[in-house]
Coordinates of C-alpha atoms and ligand atoms in Angstrom, one line a residue:
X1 CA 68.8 128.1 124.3
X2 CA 70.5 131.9 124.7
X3 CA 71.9 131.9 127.9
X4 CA 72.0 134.9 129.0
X5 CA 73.8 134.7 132.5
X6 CA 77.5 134.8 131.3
X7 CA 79.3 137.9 131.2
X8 CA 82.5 138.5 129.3
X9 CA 85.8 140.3 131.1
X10 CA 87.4 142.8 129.9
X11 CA 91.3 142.0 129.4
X12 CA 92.2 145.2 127.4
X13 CA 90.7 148.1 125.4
X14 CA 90.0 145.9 122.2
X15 CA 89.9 142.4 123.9
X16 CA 87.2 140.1 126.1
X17 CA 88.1 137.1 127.8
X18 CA 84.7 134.9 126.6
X19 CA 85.9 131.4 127.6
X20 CA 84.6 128.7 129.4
X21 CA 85.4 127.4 133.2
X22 CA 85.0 123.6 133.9
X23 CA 85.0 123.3 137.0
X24 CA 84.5 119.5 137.4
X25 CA 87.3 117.8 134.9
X26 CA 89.3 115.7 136.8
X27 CA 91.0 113.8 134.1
X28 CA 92.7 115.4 130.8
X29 CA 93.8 112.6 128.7
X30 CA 95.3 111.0 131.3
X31 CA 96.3 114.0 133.7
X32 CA 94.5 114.3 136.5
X33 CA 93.0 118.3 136.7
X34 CA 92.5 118.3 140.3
X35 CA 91.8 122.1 139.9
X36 CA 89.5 121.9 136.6
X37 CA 90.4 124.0 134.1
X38 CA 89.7 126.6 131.3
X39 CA 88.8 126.8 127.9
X40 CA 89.9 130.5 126.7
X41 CA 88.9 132.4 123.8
X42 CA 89.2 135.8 123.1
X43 CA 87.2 138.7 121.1
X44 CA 88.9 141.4 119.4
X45 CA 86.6 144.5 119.2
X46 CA 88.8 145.8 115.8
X47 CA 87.2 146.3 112.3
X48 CA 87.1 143.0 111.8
X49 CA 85.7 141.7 114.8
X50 CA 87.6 138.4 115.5
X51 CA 87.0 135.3 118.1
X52 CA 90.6 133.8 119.0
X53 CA 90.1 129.9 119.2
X54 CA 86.8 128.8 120.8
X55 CA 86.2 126.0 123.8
X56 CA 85.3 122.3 124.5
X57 CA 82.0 121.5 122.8
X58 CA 79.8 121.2 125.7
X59 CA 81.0 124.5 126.7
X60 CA 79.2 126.0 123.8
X61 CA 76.5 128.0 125.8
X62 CA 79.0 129.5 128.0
X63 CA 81.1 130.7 125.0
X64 CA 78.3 131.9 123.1
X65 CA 77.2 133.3 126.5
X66 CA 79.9 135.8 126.9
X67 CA 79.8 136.9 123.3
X68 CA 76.4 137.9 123.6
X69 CA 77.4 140.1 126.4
X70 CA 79.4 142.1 124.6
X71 CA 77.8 142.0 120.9
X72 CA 76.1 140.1 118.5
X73 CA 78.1 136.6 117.5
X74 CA 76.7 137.0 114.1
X75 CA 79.0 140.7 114.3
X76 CA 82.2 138.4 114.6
X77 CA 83.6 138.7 110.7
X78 CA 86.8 135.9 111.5
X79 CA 87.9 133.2 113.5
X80 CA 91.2 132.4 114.6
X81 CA 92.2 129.0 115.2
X82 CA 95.5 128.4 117.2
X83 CA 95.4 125.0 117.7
X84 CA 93.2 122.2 116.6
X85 CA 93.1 120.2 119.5
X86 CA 88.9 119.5 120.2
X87 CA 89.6 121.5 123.7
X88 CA 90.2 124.2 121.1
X89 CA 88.0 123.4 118.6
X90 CA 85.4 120.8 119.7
X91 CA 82.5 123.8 119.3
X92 CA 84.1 125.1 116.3
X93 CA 81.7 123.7 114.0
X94 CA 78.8 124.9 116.3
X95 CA 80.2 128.4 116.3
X96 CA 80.7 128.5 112.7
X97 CA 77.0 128.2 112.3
X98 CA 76.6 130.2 114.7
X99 CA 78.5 133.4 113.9
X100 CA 78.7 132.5 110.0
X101 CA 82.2 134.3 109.8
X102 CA 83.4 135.6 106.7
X103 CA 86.7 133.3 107.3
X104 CA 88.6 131.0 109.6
X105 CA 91.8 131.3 110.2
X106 CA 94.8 128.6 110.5
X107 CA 98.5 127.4 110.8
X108 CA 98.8 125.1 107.2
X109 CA 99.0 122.1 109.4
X110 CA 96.3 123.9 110.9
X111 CA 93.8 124.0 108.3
X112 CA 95.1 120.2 107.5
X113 CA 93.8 119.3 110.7
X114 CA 90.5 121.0 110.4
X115 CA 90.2 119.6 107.5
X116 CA 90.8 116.1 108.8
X117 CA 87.9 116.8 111.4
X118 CA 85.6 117.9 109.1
X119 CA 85.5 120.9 108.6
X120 CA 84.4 121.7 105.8
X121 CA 81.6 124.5 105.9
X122 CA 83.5 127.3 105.5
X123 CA 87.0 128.4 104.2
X124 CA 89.6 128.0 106.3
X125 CA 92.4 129.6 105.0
X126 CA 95.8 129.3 106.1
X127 CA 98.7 132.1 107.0
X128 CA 102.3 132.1 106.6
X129 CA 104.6 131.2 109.3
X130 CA 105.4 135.2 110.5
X131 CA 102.6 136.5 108.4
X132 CA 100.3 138.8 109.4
X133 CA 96.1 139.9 109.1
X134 CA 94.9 143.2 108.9
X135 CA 91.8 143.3 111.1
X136 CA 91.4 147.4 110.2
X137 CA 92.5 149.7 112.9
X138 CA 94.4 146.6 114.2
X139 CA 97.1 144.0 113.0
X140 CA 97.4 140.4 114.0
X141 CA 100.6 138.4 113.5
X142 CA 101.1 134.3 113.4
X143 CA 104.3 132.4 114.3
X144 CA 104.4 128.4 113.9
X145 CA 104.5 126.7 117.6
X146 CA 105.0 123.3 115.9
X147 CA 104.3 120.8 118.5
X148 CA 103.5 123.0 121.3
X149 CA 101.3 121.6 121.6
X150 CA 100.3 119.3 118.0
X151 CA 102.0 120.2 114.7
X152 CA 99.4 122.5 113.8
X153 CA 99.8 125.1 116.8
X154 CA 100.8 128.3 116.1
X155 CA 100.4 131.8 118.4
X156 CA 98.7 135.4 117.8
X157 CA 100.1 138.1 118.4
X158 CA 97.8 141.7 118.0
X159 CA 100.9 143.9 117.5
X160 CA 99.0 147.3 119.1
X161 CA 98.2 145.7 122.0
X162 CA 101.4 144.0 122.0
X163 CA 99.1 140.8 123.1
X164 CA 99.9 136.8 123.1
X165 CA 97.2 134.7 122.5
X166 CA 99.5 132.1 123.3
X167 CA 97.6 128.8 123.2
X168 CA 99.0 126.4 125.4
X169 CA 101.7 127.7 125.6
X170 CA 102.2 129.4 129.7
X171 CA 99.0 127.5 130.0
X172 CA 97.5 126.0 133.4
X173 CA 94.9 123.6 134.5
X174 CA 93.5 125.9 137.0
X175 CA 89.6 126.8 137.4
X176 CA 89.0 130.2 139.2
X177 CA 86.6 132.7 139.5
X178 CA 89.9 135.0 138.8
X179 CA 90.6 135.6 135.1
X180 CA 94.1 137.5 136.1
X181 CA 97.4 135.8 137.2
X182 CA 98.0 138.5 139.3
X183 CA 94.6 137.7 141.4
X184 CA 95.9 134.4 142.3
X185 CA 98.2 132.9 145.0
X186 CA 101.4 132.7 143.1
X187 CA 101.9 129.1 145.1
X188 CA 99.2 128.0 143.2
X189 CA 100.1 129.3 139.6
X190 CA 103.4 128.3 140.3
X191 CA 102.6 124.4 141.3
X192 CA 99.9 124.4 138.6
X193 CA 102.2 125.6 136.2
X194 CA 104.3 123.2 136.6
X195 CA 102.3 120.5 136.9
X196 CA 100.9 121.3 133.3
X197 CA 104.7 122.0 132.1
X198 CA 105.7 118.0 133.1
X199 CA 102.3 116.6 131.8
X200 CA 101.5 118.2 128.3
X201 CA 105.3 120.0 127.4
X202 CA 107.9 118.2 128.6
X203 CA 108.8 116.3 125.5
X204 CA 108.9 119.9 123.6
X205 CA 111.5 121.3 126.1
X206 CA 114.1 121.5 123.1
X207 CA 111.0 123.6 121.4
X208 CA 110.6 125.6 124.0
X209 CA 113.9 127.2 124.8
X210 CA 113.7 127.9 121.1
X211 CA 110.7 129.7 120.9
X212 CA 111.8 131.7 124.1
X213 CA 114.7 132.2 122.4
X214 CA 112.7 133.5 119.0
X215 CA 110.4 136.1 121.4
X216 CA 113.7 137.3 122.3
X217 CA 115.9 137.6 118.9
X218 CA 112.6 139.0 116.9
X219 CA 111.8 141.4 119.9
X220 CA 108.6 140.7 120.4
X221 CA 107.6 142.8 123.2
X222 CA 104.6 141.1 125.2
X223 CA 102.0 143.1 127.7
X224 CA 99.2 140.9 127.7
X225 CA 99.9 136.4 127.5
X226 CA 96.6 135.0 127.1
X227 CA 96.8 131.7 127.3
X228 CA 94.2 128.9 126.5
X229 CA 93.7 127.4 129.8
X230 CA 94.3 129.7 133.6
X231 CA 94.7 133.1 133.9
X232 CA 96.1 136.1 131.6
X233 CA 99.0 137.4 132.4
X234 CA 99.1 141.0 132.8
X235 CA 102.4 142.0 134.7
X236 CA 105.5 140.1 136.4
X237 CA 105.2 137.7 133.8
X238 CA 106.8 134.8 136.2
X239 CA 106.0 132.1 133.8
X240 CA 108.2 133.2 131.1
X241 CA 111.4 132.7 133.9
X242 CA 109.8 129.4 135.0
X243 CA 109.8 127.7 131.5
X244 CA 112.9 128.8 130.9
X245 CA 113.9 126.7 134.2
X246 CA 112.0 123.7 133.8
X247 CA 112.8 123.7 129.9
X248 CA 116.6 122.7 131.0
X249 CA 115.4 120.2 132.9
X250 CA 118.2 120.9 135.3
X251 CA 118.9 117.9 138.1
X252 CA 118.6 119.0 141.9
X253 CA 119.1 116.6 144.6
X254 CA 115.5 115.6 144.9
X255 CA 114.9 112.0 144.2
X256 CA 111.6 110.4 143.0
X257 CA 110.6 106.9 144.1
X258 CA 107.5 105.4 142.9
X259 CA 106.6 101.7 143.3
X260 CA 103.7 99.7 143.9
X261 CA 103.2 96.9 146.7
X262 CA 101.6 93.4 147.2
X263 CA 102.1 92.4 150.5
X264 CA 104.6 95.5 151.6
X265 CA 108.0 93.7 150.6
X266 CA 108.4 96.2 147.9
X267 CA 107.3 98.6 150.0
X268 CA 109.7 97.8 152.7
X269 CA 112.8 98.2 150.1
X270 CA 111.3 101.8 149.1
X271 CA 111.6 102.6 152.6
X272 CA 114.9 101.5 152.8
X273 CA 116.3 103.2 149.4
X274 CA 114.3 106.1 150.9
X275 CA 116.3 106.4 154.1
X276 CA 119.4 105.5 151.7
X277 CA 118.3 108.5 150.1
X278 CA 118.2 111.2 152.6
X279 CA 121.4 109.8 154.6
X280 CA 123.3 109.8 151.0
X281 CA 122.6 113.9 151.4
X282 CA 119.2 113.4 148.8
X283 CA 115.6 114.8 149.4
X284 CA 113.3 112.3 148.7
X285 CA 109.3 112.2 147.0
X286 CA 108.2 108.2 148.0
X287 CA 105.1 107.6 145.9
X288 CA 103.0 105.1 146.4
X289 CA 100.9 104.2 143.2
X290 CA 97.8 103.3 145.4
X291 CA 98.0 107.1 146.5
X292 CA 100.1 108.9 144.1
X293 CA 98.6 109.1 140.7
X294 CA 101.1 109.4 137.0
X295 CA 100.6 113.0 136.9
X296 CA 101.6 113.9 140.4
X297 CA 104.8 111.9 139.2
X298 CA 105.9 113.3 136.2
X299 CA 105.3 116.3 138.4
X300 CA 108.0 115.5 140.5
X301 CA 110.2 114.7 138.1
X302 CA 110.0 117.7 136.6
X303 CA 112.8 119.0 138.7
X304 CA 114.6 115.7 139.9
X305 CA 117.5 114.1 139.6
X306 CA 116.9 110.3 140.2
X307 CA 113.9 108.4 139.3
X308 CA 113.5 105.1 141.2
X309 CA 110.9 102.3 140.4
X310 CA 109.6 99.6 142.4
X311 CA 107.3 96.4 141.3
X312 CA 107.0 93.2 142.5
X313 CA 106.3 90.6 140.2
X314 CA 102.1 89.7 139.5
X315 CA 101.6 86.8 137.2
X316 CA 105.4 87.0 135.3
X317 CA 104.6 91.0 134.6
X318 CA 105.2 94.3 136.7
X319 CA 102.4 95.3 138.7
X320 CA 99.8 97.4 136.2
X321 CA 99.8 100.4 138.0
X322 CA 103.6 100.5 137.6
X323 CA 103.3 99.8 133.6
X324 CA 100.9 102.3 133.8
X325 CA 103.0 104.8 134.9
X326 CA 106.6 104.2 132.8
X327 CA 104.1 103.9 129.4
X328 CA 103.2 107.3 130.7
X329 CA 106.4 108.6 131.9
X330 CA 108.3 107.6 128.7
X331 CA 106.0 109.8 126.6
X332 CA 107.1 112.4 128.3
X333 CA 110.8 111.7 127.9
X334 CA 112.0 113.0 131.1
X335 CA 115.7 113.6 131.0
X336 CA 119.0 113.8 133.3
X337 CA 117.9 111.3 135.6
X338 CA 119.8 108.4 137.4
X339 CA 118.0 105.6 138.9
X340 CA 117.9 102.0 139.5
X341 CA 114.8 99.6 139.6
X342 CA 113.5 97.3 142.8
X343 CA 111.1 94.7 143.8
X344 CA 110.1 91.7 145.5
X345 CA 109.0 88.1 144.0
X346 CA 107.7 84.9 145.2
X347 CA 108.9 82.5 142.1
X348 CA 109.4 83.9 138.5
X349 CA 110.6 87.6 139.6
X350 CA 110.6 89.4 135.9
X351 CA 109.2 92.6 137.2
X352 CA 113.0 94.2 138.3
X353 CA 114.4 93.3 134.9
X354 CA 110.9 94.6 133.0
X355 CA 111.8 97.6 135.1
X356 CA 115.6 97.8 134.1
X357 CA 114.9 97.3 130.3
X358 CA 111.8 100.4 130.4
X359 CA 114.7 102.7 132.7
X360 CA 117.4 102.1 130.0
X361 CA 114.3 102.6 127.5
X362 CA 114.0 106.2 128.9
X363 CA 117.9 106.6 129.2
X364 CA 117.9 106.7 132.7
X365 CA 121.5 106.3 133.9
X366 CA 121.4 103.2 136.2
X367 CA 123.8 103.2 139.6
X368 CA 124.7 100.1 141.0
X369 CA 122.4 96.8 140.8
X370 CA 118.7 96.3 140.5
X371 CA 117.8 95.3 143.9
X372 CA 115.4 92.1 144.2
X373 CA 114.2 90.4 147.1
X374 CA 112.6 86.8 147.2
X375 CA 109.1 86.9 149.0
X376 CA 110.2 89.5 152.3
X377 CA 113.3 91.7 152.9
X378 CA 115.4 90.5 155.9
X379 CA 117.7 93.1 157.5
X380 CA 120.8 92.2 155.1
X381 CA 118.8 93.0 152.0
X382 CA 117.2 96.0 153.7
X383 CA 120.7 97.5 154.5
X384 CA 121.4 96.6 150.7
X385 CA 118.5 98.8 149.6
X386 CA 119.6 101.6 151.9
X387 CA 123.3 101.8 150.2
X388 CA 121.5 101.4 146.8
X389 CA 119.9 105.0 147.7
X390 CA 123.0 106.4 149.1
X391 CA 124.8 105.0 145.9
X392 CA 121.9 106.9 143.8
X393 CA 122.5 110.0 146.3
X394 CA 126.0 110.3 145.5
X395 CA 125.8 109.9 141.9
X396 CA 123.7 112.5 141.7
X397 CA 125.8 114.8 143.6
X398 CA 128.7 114.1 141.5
X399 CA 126.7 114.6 138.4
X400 CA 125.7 118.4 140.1
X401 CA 129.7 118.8 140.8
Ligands
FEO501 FE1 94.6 122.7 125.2 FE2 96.6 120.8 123.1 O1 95.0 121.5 123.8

């Protein structure tokens, strides 16, 4: 079928935004999209007319949509492949038969990748880390983005344009009608932004104050960032300053603490810790696991400076939504954080160490004692729970001093 009801946007004089918008995805491996997303791709109206990366394989239509819009896919001579990822890349193969381009276009990881999925019905061939592709009237560079996001990422740059296709890289999880950055509630960008900083790049951070580092040392002058998921960014290019931030992972005096409850005793000592907290001069996230999903947590931590965890003990383990949580949390190797574990137990009680062996696992620095209760928190062992938080409180003050 040729839809015909998609219409690509015009981002520049040589480029169209011909993407996809999912509106519905709630879940990206594991993060939870509450605002959907985007699948971008861009056409390059030079000599050689060139698709930058294409879209999530049911998206196909859409893609193919916008194109037509603008011209014939079969016109499109290469394609460019950022990152093989099959958000990226999962039409690819589609679009190849598609458009039958004269090439593809990758990092060498890159084109080991497509390789690996495939791909093997046209050449792919792969460019130098700083290399460049004449597309005629117009010039595209590539620089290596190892691991931001999979080995094989890289960025475009189209030097007359002075344009990013920046992969995803200054990314977002954000569906709107609005293709610009500029036509959104900053609010949102920001909180968005942020939220796909902690769940996709937070392991990279090291990688990422290097790369900004790069853009600045090599000079590279940037008018348009076109990411692969949210908006482009056309002017007051705030997500530039905000990596840079959340790349230091810098400690404030916000403290995260997530547990999960049986019967409320671990939920009582979360209060408790809470109020610790806040008198020890803290601001506090509490975050129940039955309301508070991983993402929203990692979230939080992106900008904290304690992490506290709470479980009580189900059947000699940690509660499951609380392993859930630190397998996730420890991928994303959260750092400068001071902490402590909690629960409550009936009999065995080997949640609180569990917890204690997966925060030293994630090099959280632990203050004072784990606190455990057996079965329900009196008032002494509430008042216990309230100087562990004021412990954790100060600690973290004296780590800001
Ligand atoms: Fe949007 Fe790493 O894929």
């Amino acid at each position: 079928m040729k839809a015909k009801h998609f219409e690509a946007v015009r981002v520049n004089e040589h480029v169209y935004w011909v993407g996809a918008i999912d509106w519905g995805i709630r879940n990206f491996h594991g993060y939870t999209t509450s605002r959907g997303t985007t699948y971008n791709a861009y056409l390059i109206l030079a000599d050689k007319v060139t698709l930058i990366d294409t879209v999530k394989a049911p998206f196909l239509d859409e893609l193919l949509g916008r194109i037509r819009s603008v011209i014939d896919p079969e016109k499109i001579d290469y394609i460019v492949s950022n990152h093989s990822e099959m958000d990226h890349t999962g039409s690819l193969p589609a679009v190849i038969d598609a458009v039958k381009p004269e090439k593809v276009f990758a990092s060498k990881m890159g084109n080991k990748a497509l390789a690996a999925h495939h791909l093997d019905r046209v050449e792919i061939e792969a460019v130098e880390n700083g290399g460049s592709l004449s597309l005629g009237n117009l010039n595209l560079r590539f620089w290596e983005t190892r691991m931001l996001h999979w080995p094989d990422s890289m960025v475009s740059y189209l030097a007359e344009d002075k344009l990013l296709f920046s992969q995803d890289g200054f990314g977002m999880h954000l569906a709107s009608s609005e293709r610009f950055a500029d036509e959104i509630e900053p609010s949102i960008l920001k909180q968005e932004a942020a939220k796909y900083y902690a769940n996709i790049l937070l392991p990279y951070s090291t990688l990422i104050t290097r790369l900004l580092a790069t853009v600045k040392e090599v000079g590279i002058d940037i008018k348009v960032l076109a990411p692969d998921h949210g908006p482009v960014w056309r002017k007051d290019f705030d997500i530039l300053g905000w990596y840079g931030g959340w790349a230091k992972q810098k400690p404030t005096m916000k403290a995260v603490v997530a547990f999960d409850t049986m019967w409320h005793s671990t939920e009582l000592m979360a209060r408790a810790i809470s109020e610790g907290l806040v008198e020890g001069g803290a601001t506090v996230k509490v975050m129940p696991l039955g309301s508070s999903d991983r993402s929203e947590v990692v979230t939080e931590l992106l900008d904290a400076g304690a992490f506290l965890v709470g479980s009580p003990t189900l059947n000699n383990n940690m509660f499951p939504t609380v392993a859930d949580l630190l397998c996730y949390v420890r991928g994303l190797k959260p750092k400068n954080l001071v902490g402590q574990a909690f629960g409550s137990y009936g009999w065995s009680g080997e949640s609180v160490n569990q917890l204690v062996r997966e925060l030293e696992q994630m090099k959280v620095e632990l203050v004072g004692e784990p606190a455990k209760v057996n079965y329900v928190p009196d008032e002494t062992a509430l008042a216990r729970c309230k100087v562990l938080g004021r412990q954790v409180a100060e600690k973290i003050a004296e780590k800001l001093r």
